[in-house]
Amino acid sequence: MRLGITGNPYKTGIDKVIEHILKHFDDSELLIWNGLENNLKEFKNLNYADELTLKEEADIVVSIGGDGTFLRSARFFIEKPIMGINVGTFGFLTIYGEENLQIALENLKKGNWTCEERTVLQAKLNDKTLIALNDIT
């Protein structure tokens, strides 16, 4: 299994999440969005790629940030299972945080997880298609 990791580079705590992930997964099992590279300078030998490569090569996407980051990930990685990890205030969609991250990662590694499908909304306005998980603004 290959994890594609994306997130909000302006959120603090991404490095701590990566540290937890590396306790359960080898760096060879991770493909990290290159937009997070500046947040992760302390880690060596991580594999970075652009989002299109993550979309093609990742089996599961880990989205680190808040609900906004999760929604952006859901739009871009629409065909992939996404695990949302919250590093900010309470998240409705990013249900994993510091208090339950370890057990979630253990279950993910063991294959003890399920994918909950969500309804996706699509709107067209002035020849532009918008995709939303919970609202269209």
mmCIF file with all atom_site columns, C-alpha atoms in Angstrom:
data_model
loop_
_atom_site.group_PDB
_atom_site.id
_atom_site.type_symbol
_atom_site.label_atom_id
_atom_site.label_alt_id
_atom_site.label_comp_id
_atom_site.label_asym_id
_atom_site.label_entity_id
_atom_site.label_seq_id
_atom_site.pdbx_PDB_ins_code
_atom_site.Cartn_x
_atom_site.Cartn_y
_atom_site.Cartn_z
_atom_site.occupancy
_atom_site.B_iso_or_equiv
_atom_site.pdbx_formal_charge
_atom_site.auth_seq_id
_atom_site.auth_comp_id
_atom_site.auth_asym_id
_atom_site.auth_atom_id
_atom_site.pdbx_PDB_model_num
ATOM 1   C CA . MET A 1 1   ? 0.000   0.000  0.000   1.00 0.00 ? 1   MET A CA 1
ATOM 2   C CA . ARG A 1 2   ? 1.299   3.443  -0.915  1.00 0.00 ? 2   ARG A CA 1
ATOM 3   C CA . LEU A 1 3   ? 0.162   6.518  0.995   1.00 0.00 ? 3   LEU A CA 1
ATOM 4   C CA . GLY A 1 4   ? -0.020  9.840  -0.775  1.00 0.00 ? 4   GLY A CA 1
ATOM 5   C CA . ILE A 1 5   ? 0.346   12.626 1.754   1.00 0.00 ? 5   ILE A CA 1
ATOM 6   C CA . THR A 1 6   ? -0.941  16.113 1.127   1.00 0.00 ? 6   THR A CA 1
ATOM 7   C CA . GLY A 1 7   ? -1.896  18.969 3.385   1.00 0.00 ? 7   GLY A CA 1
ATOM 8   C CA . ASN A 1 8   ? -2.016  22.646 4.142   1.00 0.00 ? 8   ASN A CA 1
ATOM 9   C CA . PRO A 1 9   ? 1.570   23.949 4.261   1.00 0.00 ? 9   PRO A CA 1
ATOM 10  C CA . TYR A 1 10  ? 0.436   26.906 6.405   1.00 0.00 ? 10  TYR A CA 1
ATOM 11  C CA . LYS A 1 11  ? -0.728  24.698 9.285   1.00 0.00 ? 11  LYS A CA 1
ATOM 12  C CA . THR A 1 12  ? 1.646   23.880 12.108  1.00 0.00 ? 12  THR A CA 1
ATOM 13  C CA . GLY A 1 13  ? 1.959   20.302 13.286  1.00 0.00 ? 13  GLY A CA 1
ATOM 14  C CA . ILE A 1 14  ? 2.405   18.589 9.925   1.00 0.00 ? 14  ILE A CA 1
ATOM 15  C CA . ASP A 1 15  ? 5.875   17.453 10.988  1.00 0.00 ? 15  ASP A CA 1
ATOM 16  C CA . LYS A 1 16  ? 4.450   15.771 14.102  1.00 0.00 ? 16  LYS A CA 1
ATOM 17  C CA . VAL A 1 17  ? 1.900   13.881 11.995  1.00 0.00 ? 17  VAL A CA 1
ATOM 18  C CA . ILE A 1 18  ? 4.648   12.701 9.612   1.00 0.00 ? 18  ILE A CA 1
ATOM 19  C CA . GLU A 1 19  ? 6.648   11.544 12.634  1.00 0.00 ? 19  GLU A CA 1
ATOM 20  C CA . HIS A 1 20  ? 3.680   9.398  13.727  1.00 0.00 ? 20  HIS A CA 1
ATOM 21  C CA . ILE A 1 21  ? 3.171   8.055  10.200  1.00 0.00 ? 21  ILE A CA 1
ATOM 22  C CA . LEU A 1 22  ? 6.845   7.060  9.956   1.00 0.00 ? 22  LEU A CA 1
ATOM 23  C CA . LYS A 1 23  ? 6.411   4.894  13.082  1.00 0.00 ? 23  LYS A CA 1
ATOM 24  C CA . HIS A 1 24  ? 4.001   2.712  11.107  1.00 0.00 ? 24  HIS A CA 1
ATOM 25  C CA . PHE A 1 25  ? 5.097   3.051  7.473   1.00 0.00 ? 25  PHE A CA 1
ATOM 26  C CA . ASP A 1 26  ? 8.500   2.969  5.790   1.00 0.00 ? 26  ASP A CA 1
ATOM 27  C CA . ASP A 1 27  ? 9.461   6.090  3.888   1.00 0.00 ? 27  ASP A CA 1
ATOM 28  C CA . SER A 1 28  ? 9.330   3.976  0.716   1.00 0.00 ? 28  SER A CA 1
ATOM 29  C CA . GLU A 1 29  ? 5.572   3.526  1.315   1.00 0.00 ? 29  GLU A CA 1
ATOM 30  C CA . LEU A 1 30  ? 5.014   7.294  1.370   1.00 0.00 ? 30  LEU A CA 1
ATOM 31  C CA . LEU A 1 31  ? 4.702   9.745  -1.485  1.00 0.00 ? 31  LEU A CA 1
ATOM 32  C CA . ILE A 1 32  ? 4.499   13.301 -0.170  1.00 0.00 ? 32  ILE A CA 1
ATOM 33  C CA . TRP A 1 33  ? 3.204   16.336 -2.031  1.00 0.00 ? 33  TRP A CA 1
ATOM 34  C CA . ASN A 1 34  ? 6.193   18.564 -2.773  1.00 0.00 ? 34  ASN A CA 1
ATOM 35  C CA . GLY A 1 35  ? 4.302   21.587 -1.428  1.00 0.00 ? 35  GLY A CA 1
ATOM 36  C CA . LEU A 1 36  ? 5.018   20.247 2.079   1.00 0.00 ? 36  LEU A CA 1
ATOM 37  C CA . GLU A 1 37  ? 8.765   19.920 1.596   1.00 0.00 ? 37  GLU A CA 1
ATOM 38  C CA . ASN A 1 38  ? 9.573   23.111 3.543   1.00 0.00 ? 38  ASN A CA 1
ATOM 39  C CA . ASN A 1 39  ? 7.537   21.817 6.501   1.00 0.00 ? 39  ASN A CA 1
ATOM 40  C CA . LEU A 1 40  ? 9.500   18.567 6.609   1.00 0.00 ? 40  LEU A CA 1
ATOM 41  C CA . LYS A 1 41  ? 13.155  19.584 6.263   1.00 0.00 ? 41  LYS A CA 1
ATOM 42  C CA . GLU A 1 42  ? 14.103  17.630 9.402   1.00 0.00 ? 42  GLU A CA 1
ATOM 43  C CA . PHE A 1 43  ? 13.207  14.323 7.728   1.00 0.00 ? 43  PHE A CA 1
ATOM 44  C CA . LYS A 1 44  ? 15.639  12.695 5.330   1.00 0.00 ? 44  LYS A CA 1
ATOM 45  C CA . ASN A 1 45  ? 14.928  10.303 2.447   1.00 0.00 ? 45  ASN A CA 1
ATOM 46  C CA . LEU A 1 46  ? 11.276  11.206 1.970   1.00 0.00 ? 46  LEU A CA 1
ATOM 47  C CA . ASN A 1 47  ? 9.815   10.830 -1.509  1.00 0.00 ? 47  ASN A CA 1
ATOM 48  C CA . TYR A 1 48  ? 8.245   14.025 -2.860  1.00 0.00 ? 48  TYR A CA 1
ATOM 49  C CA . ALA A 1 49  ? 6.078   14.421 -5.949  1.00 0.00 ? 49  ALA A CA 1
ATOM 50  C CA . ASP A 1 50  ? 3.564   16.758 -7.502  1.00 0.00 ? 50  ASP A CA 1
ATOM 51  C CA . GLU A 1 51  ? -0.152  16.235 -6.920  1.00 0.00 ? 51  GLU A CA 1
ATOM 52  C CA . LEU A 1 52  ? -0.745  14.587 -10.292 1.00 0.00 ? 52  LEU A CA 1
ATOM 53  C CA . THR A 1 53  ? 1.803   11.909 -9.434  1.00 0.00 ? 53  THR A CA 1
ATOM 54  C CA . LEU A 1 54  ? 0.148   11.385 -6.031  1.00 0.00 ? 54  LEU A CA 1
ATOM 55  C CA . LYS A 1 55  ? -3.185  11.038 -7.809  1.00 0.00 ? 55  LYS A CA 1
ATOM 56  C CA . GLU A 1 56  ? -1.761  8.360  -10.108 1.00 0.00 ? 56  GLU A CA 1
ATOM 57  C CA . GLU A 1 57  ? 0.427   6.401  -7.688  1.00 0.00 ? 57  GLU A CA 1
ATOM 58  C CA . ALA A 1 58  ? -1.152  6.594  -4.217  1.00 0.00 ? 58  ALA A CA 1
ATOM 59  C CA . ASP A 1 59  ? -3.563  3.932  -3.028  1.00 0.00 ? 59  ASP A CA 1
ATOM 60  C CA . ILE A 1 60  ? -4.823  6.074  -0.136  1.00 0.00 ? 60  ILE A CA 1
ATOM 61  C CA . VAL A 1 61  ? -4.462  9.823  0.380   1.00 0.00 ? 61  VAL A CA 1
ATOM 62  C CA . VAL A 1 62  ? -3.726  11.270 3.817   1.00 0.00 ? 62  VAL A CA 1
ATOM 63  C CA . SER A 1 63  ? -4.885  14.889 4.040   1.00 0.00 ? 63  SER A CA 1
ATOM 64  C CA . ILE A 1 64  ? -3.283  16.855 6.897   1.00 0.00 ? 64  ILE A CA 1
ATOM 65  C CA . GLY A 1 65  ? -4.888  20.150 7.902   1.00 0.00 ? 65  GLY A CA 1
ATOM 66  C CA . GLY A 1 66  ? -8.487  20.972 8.626   1.00 0.00 ? 66  GLY A CA 1
ATOM 67  C CA . ASP A 1 67  ? -11.846 20.585 6.960   1.00 0.00 ? 67  ASP A CA 1
ATOM 68  C CA . GLY A 1 68  ? -10.919 23.032 4.189   1.00 0.00 ? 68  GLY A CA 1
ATOM 69  C CA . THR A 1 69  ? -7.835  20.989 3.361   1.00 0.00 ? 69  THR A CA 1
ATOM 70  C CA . PHE A 1 70  ? -9.911  17.811 3.401   1.00 0.00 ? 70  PHE A CA 1
ATOM 71  C CA . LEU A 1 71  ? -12.492 19.312 1.020   1.00 0.00 ? 71  LEU A CA 1
ATOM 72  C CA . ARG A 1 72  ? -9.753  20.426 -1.375  1.00 0.00 ? 72  ARG A CA 1
ATOM 73  C CA . SER A 1 73  ? -8.266  16.922 -1.263  1.00 0.00 ? 73  SER A CA 1
ATOM 74  C CA . ALA A 1 74  ? -11.687 15.360 -1.852  1.00 0.00 ? 74  ALA A CA 1
ATOM 75  C CA . ARG A 1 75  ? -12.146 17.456 -4.987  1.00 0.00 ? 75  ARG A CA 1
ATOM 76  C CA . PHE A 1 76  ? -8.721  16.694 -6.420  1.00 0.00 ? 76  PHE A CA 1
ATOM 77  C CA . PHE A 1 77  ? -8.392  13.037 -5.371  1.00 0.00 ? 77  PHE A CA 1
ATOM 78  C CA . ILE A 1 78  ? -12.047 12.257 -6.085  1.00 0.00 ? 78  ILE A CA 1
ATOM 79  C CA . GLU A 1 79  ? -11.467 8.561  -6.879  1.00 0.00 ? 79  GLU A CA 1
ATOM 80  C CA . LYS A 1 80  ? -9.188  7.832  -3.894  1.00 0.00 ? 80  LYS A CA 1
ATOM 81  C CA . PRO A 1 81  ? -9.934  6.926  -0.276  1.00 0.00 ? 81  PRO A CA 1
ATOM 82  C CA . ILE A 1 82  ? -8.941  9.900  1.891   1.00 0.00 ? 82  ILE A CA 1
ATOM 83  C CA . MET A 1 83  ? -7.970  9.877  5.553   1.00 0.00 ? 83  MET A CA 1
ATOM 84  C CA . GLY A 1 84  ? -8.328  13.328 7.106   1.00 0.00 ? 84  GLY A CA 1
ATOM 85  C CA . ILE A 1 85  ? -6.004  14.286 9.953   1.00 0.00 ? 85  ILE A CA 1
ATOM 86  C CA . ASN A 1 86  ? -6.801  17.486 11.813  1.00 0.00 ? 86  ASN A CA 1
ATOM 87  C CA . VAL A 1 87  ? -3.938  19.691 13.026  1.00 0.00 ? 87  VAL A CA 1
ATOM 88  C CA . GLY A 1 88  ? -6.021  22.731 13.900  1.00 0.00 ? 88  GLY A CA 1
ATOM 89  C CA . THR A 1 89  ? -9.216  23.299 15.784  1.00 0.00 ? 89  THR A CA 1
ATOM 90  C CA . PHE A 1 90  ? -12.067 20.786 15.823  1.00 0.00 ? 90  PHE A CA 1
ATOM 91  C CA . GLY A 1 91  ? -12.812 19.261 12.434  1.00 0.00 ? 91  GLY A CA 1
ATOM 92  C CA . PHE A 1 92  ? -16.062 17.724 11.270  1.00 0.00 ? 92  PHE A CA 1
ATOM 93  C CA . LEU A 1 93  ? -14.533 15.929 8.281   1.00 0.00 ? 93  LEU A CA 1
ATOM 94  C CA . THR A 1 94  ? -10.996 15.461 9.569   1.00 0.00 ? 94  THR A CA 1
ATOM 95  C CA . ILE A 1 95  ? -11.958 13.053 12.320  1.00 0.00 ? 95  ILE A CA 1
ATOM 96  C CA . TYR A 1 96  ? -8.455  12.004 13.328  1.00 0.00 ? 96  TYR A CA 1
ATOM 97  C CA . GLY A 1 97  ? -6.284  14.125 15.579  1.00 0.00 ? 97  GLY A CA 1
ATOM 98  C CA . GLU A 1 98  ? -3.565  13.776 18.171  1.00 0.00 ? 98  GLU A CA 1
ATOM 99  C CA . GLU A 1 99  ? -5.813  11.824 20.555  1.00 0.00 ? 99  GLU A CA 1
ATOM 100 C CA . ASN A 1 100 ? -6.667  8.989  18.131  1.00 0.00 ? 100 ASN A CA 1
ATOM 101 C CA . LEU A 1 101 ? -3.989  9.168  15.432  1.00 0.00 ? 101 LEU A CA 1
ATOM 102 C CA . GLN A 1 102 ? -1.864  6.250  16.684  1.00 0.00 ? 102 GLN A CA 1
ATOM 103 C CA . ILE A 1 103 ? -4.709  3.729  16.683  1.00 0.00 ? 103 ILE A CA 1
ATOM 104 C CA . ALA A 1 104 ? -5.942  5.001  13.307  1.00 0.00 ? 104 ALA A CA 1
ATOM 105 C CA . LEU A 1 105 ? -2.494  4.512  11.758  1.00 0.00 ? 105 LEU A CA 1
ATOM 106 C CA . GLU A 1 106 ? -2.156  1.041  13.302  1.00 0.00 ? 106 GLU A CA 1
ATOM 107 C CA . ASN A 1 107 ? -5.517  0.054  11.823  1.00 0.00 ? 107 ASN A CA 1
ATOM 108 C CA . LEU A 1 108 ? -4.611  1.540  8.449   1.00 0.00 ? 108 LEU A CA 1
ATOM 109 C CA . LYS A 1 109 ? -1.357  -0.425 8.363   1.00 0.00 ? 109 LYS A CA 1
ATOM 110 C CA . LYS A 1 110 ? -3.155  -3.663 9.296   1.00 0.00 ? 110 LYS A CA 1
ATOM 111 C CA . GLY A 1 111 ? -5.792  -3.096 6.617   1.00 0.00 ? 111 GLY A CA 1
ATOM 112 C CA . ASN A 1 112 ? -8.427  -2.790 9.322   1.00 0.00 ? 112 ASN A CA 1
ATOM 113 C CA . TRP A 1 113 ? -10.357 0.127  7.844   1.00 0.00 ? 113 TRP A CA 1
ATOM 114 C CA . THR A 1 114 ? -13.393 0.835  5.721   1.00 0.00 ? 114 THR A CA 1
ATOM 115 C CA . CYS A 1 115 ? -14.102 3.480  3.152   1.00 0.00 ? 115 CYS A CA 1
ATOM 116 C CA . GLU A 1 116 ? -17.235 5.542  3.680   1.00 0.00 ? 116 GLU A CA 1
ATOM 117 C CA . GLU A 1 117 ? -18.591 6.856  0.400   1.00 0.00 ? 117 GLU A CA 1
ATOM 118 C CA . ARG A 1 118 ? -19.902 10.410 0.359   1.00 0.00 ? 118 ARG A CA 1
ATOM 119 C CA . THR A 1 119 ? -22.309 12.144 -1.952  1.00 0.00 ? 119 THR A CA 1
ATOM 120 C CA . VAL A 1 120 ? -20.572 14.634 -4.201  1.00 0.00 ? 120 VAL A CA 1
ATOM 121 C CA . LEU A 1 121 ? -22.346 17.710 -5.522  1.00 0.00 ? 121 LEU A CA 1
ATOM 122 C CA . GLN A 1 122 ? -21.602 19.117 -8.946  1.00 0.00 ? 122 GLN A CA 1
ATOM 123 C CA . ALA A 1 123 ? -22.641 22.525 -10.206 1.00 0.00 ? 123 ALA A CA 1
ATOM 124 C CA . LYS A 1 124 ? -22.026 24.228 -13.538 1.00 0.00 ? 124 LYS A CA 1
ATOM 125 C CA . LEU A 1 125 ? -21.820 27.988 -13.800 1.00 0.00 ? 125 LEU A CA 1
ATOM 126 C CA . ASN A 1 126 ? -20.597 29.930 -16.830 1.00 0.00 ? 126 ASN A CA 1
ATOM 127 C CA . ASP A 1 127 ? -18.965 26.857 -18.399 1.00 0.00 ? 127 ASP A CA 1
ATOM 128 C CA . LYS A 1 128 ? -17.134 26.097 -15.145 1.00 0.00 ? 128 LYS A CA 1
ATOM 129 C CA . THR A 1 129 ? -17.789 22.865 -13.257 1.00 0.00 ? 129 THR A CA 1
ATOM 130 C CA . LEU A 1 130 ? -17.605 22.955 -9.469  1.00 0.00 ? 130 LEU A CA 1
ATOM 131 C CA . ILE A 1 131 ? -17.405 19.831 -7.340  1.00 0.00 ? 131 ILE A CA 1
ATOM 132 C CA . ALA A 1 132 ? -18.283 19.935 -3.650  1.00 0.00 ? 132 ALA A CA 1
ATOM 133 C CA . LEU A 1 133 ? -18.561 17.485 -0.792  1.00 0.00 ? 133 LEU A CA 1
ATOM 134 C CA . ASN A 1 134 ? -20.822 19.438 1.520   1.00 0.00 ? 134 ASN A CA 1
ATOM 135 C CA . ASP A 1 135 ? -21.558 22.830 -0.022  1.00 0.00 ? 135 ASP A CA 1
ATOM 136 C CA . ILE A 1 136 ? -21.008 25.003 -3.053  1.00 0.00 ? 136 ILE A CA 1
ATOM 137 C CA . THR A 1 137 ? -19.896 28.576 -2.477  1.00 0.00 ? 137 THR A CA 1
#
